[in-house]
mmCIF file of C-alpha atoms in Angstrom:
data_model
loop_
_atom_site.group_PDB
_atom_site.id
_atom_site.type_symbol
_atom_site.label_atom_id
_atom_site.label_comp_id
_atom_site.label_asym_id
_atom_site.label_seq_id
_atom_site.Cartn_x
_atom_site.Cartn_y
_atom_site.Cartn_z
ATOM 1 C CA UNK O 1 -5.089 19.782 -22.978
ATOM 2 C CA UNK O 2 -1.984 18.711 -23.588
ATOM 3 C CA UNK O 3 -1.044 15.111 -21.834
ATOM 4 C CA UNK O 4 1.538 16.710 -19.411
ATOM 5 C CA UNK O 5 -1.010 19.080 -18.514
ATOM 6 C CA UNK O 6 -3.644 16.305 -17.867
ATOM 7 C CA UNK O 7 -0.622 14.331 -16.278
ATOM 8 C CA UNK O 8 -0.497 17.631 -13.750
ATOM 9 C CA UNK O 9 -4.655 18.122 -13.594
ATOM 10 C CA UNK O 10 -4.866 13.931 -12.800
ATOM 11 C CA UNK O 11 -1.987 14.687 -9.607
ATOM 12 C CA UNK O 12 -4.152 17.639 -8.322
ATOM 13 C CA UNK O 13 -7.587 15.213 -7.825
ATOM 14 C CA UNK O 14 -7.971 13.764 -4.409
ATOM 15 C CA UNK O 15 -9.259 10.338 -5.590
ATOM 16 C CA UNK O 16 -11.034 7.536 -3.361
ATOM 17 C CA UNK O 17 -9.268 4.581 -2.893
ATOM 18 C CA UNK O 18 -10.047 1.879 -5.130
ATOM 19 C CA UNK O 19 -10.376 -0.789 -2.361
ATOM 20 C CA UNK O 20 -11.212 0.527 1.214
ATOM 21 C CA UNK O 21 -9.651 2.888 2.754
ATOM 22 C CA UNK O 22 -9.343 0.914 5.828
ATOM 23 C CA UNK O 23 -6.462 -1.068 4.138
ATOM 24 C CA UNK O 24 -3.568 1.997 4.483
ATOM 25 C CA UNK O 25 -0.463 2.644 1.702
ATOM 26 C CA UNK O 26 1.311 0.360 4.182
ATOM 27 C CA UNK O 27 0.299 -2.370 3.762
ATOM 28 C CA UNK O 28 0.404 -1.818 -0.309
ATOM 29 C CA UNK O 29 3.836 -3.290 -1.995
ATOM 30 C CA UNK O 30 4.856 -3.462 -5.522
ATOM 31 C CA UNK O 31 4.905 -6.935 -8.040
ATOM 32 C CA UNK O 32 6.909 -6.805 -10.341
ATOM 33 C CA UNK O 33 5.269 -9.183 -13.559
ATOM 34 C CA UNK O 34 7.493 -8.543 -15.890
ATOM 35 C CA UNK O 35 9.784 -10.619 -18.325
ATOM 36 C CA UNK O 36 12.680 -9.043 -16.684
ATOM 37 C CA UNK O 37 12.028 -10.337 -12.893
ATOM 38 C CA UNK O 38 14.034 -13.767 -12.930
ATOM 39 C CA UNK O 39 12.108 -15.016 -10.216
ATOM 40 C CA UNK O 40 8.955 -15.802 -12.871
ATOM 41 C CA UNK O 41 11.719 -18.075 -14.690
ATOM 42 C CA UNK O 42 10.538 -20.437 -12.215
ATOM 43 C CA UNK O 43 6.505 -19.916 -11.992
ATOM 44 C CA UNK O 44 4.243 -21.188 -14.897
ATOM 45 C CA UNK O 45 2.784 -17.907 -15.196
ATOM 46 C CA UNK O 46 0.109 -19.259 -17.901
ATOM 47 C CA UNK O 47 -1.637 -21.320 -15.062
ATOM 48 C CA UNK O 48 -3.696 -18.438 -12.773
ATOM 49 C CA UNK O 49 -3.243 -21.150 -10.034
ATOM 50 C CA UNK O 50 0.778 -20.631 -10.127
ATOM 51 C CA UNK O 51 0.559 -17.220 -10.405
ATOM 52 C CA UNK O 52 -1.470 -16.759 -7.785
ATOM 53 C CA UNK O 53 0.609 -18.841 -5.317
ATOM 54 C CA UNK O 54 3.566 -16.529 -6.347
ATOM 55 C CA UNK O 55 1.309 -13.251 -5.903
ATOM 56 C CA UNK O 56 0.034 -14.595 -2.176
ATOM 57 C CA UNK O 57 3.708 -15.168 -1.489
ATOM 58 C CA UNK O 58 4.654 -12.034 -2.185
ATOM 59 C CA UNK O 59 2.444 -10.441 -0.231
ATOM 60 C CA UNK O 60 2.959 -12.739 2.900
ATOM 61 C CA UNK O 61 6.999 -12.195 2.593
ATOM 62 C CA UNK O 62 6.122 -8.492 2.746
ATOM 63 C CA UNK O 63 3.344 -8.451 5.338
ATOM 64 C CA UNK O 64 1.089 -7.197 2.553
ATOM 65 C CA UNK O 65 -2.189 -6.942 2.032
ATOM 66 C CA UNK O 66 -2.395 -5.231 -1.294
ATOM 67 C CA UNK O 67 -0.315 -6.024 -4.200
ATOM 68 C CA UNK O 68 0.431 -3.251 -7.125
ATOM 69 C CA UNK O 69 1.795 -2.334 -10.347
ATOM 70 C CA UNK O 70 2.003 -3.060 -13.798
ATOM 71 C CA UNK O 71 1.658 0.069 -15.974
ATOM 72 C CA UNK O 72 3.734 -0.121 -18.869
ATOM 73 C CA UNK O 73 5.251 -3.302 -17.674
ATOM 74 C CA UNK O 74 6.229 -6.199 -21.005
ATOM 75 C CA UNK O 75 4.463 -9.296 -19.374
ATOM 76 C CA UNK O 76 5.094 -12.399 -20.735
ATOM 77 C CA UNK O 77 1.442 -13.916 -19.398
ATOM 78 C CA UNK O 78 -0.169 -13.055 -22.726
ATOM 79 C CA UNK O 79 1.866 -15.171 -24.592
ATOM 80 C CA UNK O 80 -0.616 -17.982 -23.467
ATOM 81 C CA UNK O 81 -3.444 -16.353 -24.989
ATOM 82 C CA UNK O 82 -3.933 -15.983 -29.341
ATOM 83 C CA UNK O 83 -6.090 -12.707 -28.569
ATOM 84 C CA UNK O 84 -3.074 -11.429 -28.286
ATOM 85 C CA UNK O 85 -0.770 -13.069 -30.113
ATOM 86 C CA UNK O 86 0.207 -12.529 -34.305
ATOM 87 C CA UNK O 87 2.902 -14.090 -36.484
ATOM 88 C CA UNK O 88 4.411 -10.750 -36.272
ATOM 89 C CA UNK O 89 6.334 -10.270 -33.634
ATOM 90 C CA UNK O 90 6.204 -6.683 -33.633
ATOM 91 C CA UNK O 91 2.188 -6.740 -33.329
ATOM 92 C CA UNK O 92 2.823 -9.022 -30.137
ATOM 93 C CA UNK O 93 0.351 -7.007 -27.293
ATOM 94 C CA UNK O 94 2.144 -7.398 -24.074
ATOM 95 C CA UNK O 95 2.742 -3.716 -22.818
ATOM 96 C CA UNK O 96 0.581 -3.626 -19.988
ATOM 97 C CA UNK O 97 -1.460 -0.059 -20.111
ATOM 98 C CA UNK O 98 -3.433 -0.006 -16.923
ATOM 99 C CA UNK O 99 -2.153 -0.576 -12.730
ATOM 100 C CA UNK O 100 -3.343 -3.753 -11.359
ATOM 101 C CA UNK O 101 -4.553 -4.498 -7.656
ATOM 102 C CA UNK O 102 -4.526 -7.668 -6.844
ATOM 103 C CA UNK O 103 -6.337 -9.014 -3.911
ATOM 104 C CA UNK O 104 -8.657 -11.674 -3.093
ATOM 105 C CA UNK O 105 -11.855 -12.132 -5.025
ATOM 106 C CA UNK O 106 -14.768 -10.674 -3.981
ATOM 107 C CA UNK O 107 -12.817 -7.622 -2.539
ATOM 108 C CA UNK O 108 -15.242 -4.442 -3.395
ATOM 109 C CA UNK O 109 -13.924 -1.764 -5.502
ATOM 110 C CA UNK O 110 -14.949 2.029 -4.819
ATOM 111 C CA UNK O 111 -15.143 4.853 -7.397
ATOM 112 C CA UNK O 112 -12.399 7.151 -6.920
ATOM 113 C CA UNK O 113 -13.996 10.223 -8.546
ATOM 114 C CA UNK O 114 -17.297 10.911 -8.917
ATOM 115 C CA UNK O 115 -18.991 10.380 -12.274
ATOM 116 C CA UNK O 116 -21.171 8.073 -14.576
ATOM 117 C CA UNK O 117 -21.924 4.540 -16.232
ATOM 118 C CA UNK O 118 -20.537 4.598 -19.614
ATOM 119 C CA UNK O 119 -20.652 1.375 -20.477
ATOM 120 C CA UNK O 120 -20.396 -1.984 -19.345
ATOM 121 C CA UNK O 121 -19.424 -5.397 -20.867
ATOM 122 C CA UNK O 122 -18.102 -9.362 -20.122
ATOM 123 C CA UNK O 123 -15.398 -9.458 -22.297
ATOM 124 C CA UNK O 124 -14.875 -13.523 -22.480
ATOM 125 C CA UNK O 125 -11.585 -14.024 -24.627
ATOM 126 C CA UNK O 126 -9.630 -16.340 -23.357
ATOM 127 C CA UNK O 127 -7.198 -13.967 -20.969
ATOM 128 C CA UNK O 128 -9.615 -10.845 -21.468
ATOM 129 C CA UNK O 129 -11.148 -8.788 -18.886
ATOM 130 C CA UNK O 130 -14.039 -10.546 -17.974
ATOM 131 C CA UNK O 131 -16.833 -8.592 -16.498
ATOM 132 C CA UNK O 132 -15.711 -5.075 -17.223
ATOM 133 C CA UNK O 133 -17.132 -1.479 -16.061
ATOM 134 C CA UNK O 134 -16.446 1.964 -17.531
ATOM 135 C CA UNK O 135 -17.025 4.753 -15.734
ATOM 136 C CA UNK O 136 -17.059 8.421 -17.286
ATOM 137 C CA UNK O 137 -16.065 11.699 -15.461
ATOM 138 C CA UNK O 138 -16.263 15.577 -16.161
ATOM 139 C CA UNK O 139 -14.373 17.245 -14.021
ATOM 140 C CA UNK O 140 -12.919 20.871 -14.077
ATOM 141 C CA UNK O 141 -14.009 20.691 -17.637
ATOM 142 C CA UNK O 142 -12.556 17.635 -18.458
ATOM 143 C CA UNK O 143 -13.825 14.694 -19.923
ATOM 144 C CA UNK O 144 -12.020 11.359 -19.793
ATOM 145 C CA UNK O 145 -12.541 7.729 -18.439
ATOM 146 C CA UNK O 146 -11.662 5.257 -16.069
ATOM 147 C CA UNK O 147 -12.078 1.269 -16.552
ATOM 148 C CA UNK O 148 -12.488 -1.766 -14.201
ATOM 149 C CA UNK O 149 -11.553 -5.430 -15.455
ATOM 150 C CA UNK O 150 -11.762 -8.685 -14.183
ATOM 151 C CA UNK O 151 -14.595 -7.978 -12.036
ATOM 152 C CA UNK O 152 -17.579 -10.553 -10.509
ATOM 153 C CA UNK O 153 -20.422 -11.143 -13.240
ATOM 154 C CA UNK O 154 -22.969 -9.499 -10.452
ATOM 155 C CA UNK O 155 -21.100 -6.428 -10.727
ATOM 156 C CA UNK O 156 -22.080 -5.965 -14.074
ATOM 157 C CA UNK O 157 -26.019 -7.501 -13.949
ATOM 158 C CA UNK O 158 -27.727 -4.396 -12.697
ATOM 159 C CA UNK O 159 -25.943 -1.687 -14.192
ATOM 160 C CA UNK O 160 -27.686 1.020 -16.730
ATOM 161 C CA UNK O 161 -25.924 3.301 -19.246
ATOM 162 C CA UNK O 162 -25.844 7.165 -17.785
ATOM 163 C CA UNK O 163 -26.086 6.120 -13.981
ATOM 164 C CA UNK O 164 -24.679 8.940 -11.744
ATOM 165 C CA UNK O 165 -22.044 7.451 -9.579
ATOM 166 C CA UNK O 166 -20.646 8.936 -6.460
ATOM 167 C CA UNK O 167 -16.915 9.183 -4.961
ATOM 168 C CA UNK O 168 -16.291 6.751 -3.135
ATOM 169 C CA UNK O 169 -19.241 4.816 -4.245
ATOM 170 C CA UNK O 170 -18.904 1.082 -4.070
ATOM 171 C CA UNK O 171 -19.245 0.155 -7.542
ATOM 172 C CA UNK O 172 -17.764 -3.537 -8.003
ATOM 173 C CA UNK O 173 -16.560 -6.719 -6.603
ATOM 174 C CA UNK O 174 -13.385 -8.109 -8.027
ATOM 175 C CA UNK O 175 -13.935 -11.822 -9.772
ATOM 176 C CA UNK O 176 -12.248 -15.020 -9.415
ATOM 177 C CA UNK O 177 -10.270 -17.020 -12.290
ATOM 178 C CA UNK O 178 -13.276 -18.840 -13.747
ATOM 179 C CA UNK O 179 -14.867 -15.607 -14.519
ATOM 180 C CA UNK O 180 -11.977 -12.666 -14.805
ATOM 181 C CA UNK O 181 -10.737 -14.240 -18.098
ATOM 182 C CA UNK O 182 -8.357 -16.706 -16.282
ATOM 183 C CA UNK O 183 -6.059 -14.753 -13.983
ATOM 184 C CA UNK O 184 -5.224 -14.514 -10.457
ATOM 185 C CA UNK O 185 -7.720 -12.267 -9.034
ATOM 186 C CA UNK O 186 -7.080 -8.671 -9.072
ATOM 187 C CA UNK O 187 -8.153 -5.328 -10.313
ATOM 188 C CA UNK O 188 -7.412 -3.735 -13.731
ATOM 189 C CA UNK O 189 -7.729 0.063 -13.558
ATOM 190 C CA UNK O 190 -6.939 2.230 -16.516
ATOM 191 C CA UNK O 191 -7.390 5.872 -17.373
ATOM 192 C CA UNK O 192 -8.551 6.562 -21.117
ATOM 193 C CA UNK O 193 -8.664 10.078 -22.314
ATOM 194 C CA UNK O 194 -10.345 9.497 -25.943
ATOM 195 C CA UNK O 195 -12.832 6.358 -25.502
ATOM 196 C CA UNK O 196 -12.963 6.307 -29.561
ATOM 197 C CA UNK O 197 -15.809 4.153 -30.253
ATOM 198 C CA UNK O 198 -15.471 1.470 -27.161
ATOM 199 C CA UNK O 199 -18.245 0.803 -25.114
ATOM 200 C CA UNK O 200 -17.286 -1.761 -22.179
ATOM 201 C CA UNK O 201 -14.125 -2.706 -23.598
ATOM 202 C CA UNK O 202 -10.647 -0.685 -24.554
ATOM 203 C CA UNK O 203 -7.535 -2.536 -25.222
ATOM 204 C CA UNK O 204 -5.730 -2.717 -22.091
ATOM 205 C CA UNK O 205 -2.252 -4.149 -23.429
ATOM 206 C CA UNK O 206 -0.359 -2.633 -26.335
ATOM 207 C CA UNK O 207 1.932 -4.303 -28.859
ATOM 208 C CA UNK O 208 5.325 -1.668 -29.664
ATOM 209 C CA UNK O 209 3.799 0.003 -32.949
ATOM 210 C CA UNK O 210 1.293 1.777 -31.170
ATOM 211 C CA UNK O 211 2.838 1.993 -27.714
ATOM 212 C CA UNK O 212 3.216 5.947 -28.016
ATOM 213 C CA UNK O 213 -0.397 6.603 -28.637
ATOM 214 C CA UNK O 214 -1.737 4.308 -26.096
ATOM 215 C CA UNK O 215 1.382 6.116 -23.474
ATOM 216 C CA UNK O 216 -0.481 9.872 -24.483
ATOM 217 C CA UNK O 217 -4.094 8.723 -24.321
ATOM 218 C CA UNK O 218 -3.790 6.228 -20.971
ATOM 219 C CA UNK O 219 -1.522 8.145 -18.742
ATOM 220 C CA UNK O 220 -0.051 6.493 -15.459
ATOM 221 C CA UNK O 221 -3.164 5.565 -13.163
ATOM 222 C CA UNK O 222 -0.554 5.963 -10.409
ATOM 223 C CA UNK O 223 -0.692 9.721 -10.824
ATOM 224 C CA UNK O 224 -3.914 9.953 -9.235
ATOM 225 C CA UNK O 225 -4.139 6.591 -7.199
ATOM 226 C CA UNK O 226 -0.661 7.917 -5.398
ATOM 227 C CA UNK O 227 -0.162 4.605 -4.215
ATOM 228 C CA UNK O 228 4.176 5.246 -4.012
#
């Protein structure tokens, strides 16, 4: 399938919401983390205390309850973090590939498709994922993948490999900053068409070299989340 066409077969699913459906589209607004917004001149965005003073703020100026975005977005957070960083600037990963949620820790996450465990994993780099989930889908006969960072460790303590998961299926509890690899709590969620040979781990940022294959195989999680 070619990625416009799974671009098109991702906007036709009817997906869960990732956190309850009780909490409506309105009361979801966008964050802009960015090097372009200005207004992050001002917040030391390596401390996930700062940033998540700004990212409360936010949503309190906009009568918020949900704050999203990110996907494709240059971030400048990584630069606090060597697992990211070269002496090339070039290899620099700090294209964001995946849509981040963020709300308070603990929040429960649901599945938004039905599917299974594909692998799980704490990923504990400084400014990594934390505990991390993978879920795997075939649908319409299609295979491809969804992932879950920065969750609690007890989301990840009973899981098994090959675990049938249903929609809407509470499958996660979002972490805090001493366990989600140091950030302001929120959700990572990605799409991956071709896993390769990850299990409970696939890079979630991009440096510009590879940008174009990571843009084909994780496609805009917005097209099925529909969250603008």
């Amino acid at each position: 399938m070619t990625l416009s066409s799974f671009e098109e077969f991702l906007k036709s699913l009817q997906a869960h919401p990732l956190i309850h459906p009780k909490i409506s589209k309105n009361a979801y607004v966008p964050l802009d983390l960015s090097i372009h917004n200005k207004e992050l001149d001002s917040v030391d965005v390596s401390s996930s205390k700062a940033l998540e003073a700004y990212i409360w703020n936010h949503l309190k100026s906009n009568n918020a309850k949900v704050a999203f975005g990110g996907y494709l977005e240059q971030r400048g957070i990584y630069n606090r973090s060597d697992y990211f960083n070269t002496n090339k600037p070039e290899e620099e990963r700090n294209i964001h590939l995946g849509l981040d949620l963020w709300i308070e820790a603990g929040t429960a996450v649901y599945a938004p498709l039905e599917g299974k465990v594909h692998s799980f994993n704490n990923n504990t780099n400084y400014g990594d994922y934390g505990p991390t989930l993978i879920l795997e889908h075939h649908i319409e006969n299609e295979t491809f993948f969804t992932l879950y960072g920065h969750l609690s460790l007890t989301s990840i303590q009973s899981l098994k490999v090959g675990v049938e998961v249903k929609q809407g299926q509470r499958i996660a509890t979002l972490g805090t900053a001493e366990v989600n690899g140091d950030y302001a709590p929120h959700l990572h969620f990605q799409i991956i068409r071709d896993i390769q040979n990850y299990k409970g781990d696939y890079p979630g940022v991009s440096n510009r070299l590879d940008l174009e294959f990571y843009k084909t195989n994780c496609p805009d999680p917005n097209l099925l989340l529909k969250l603008d």
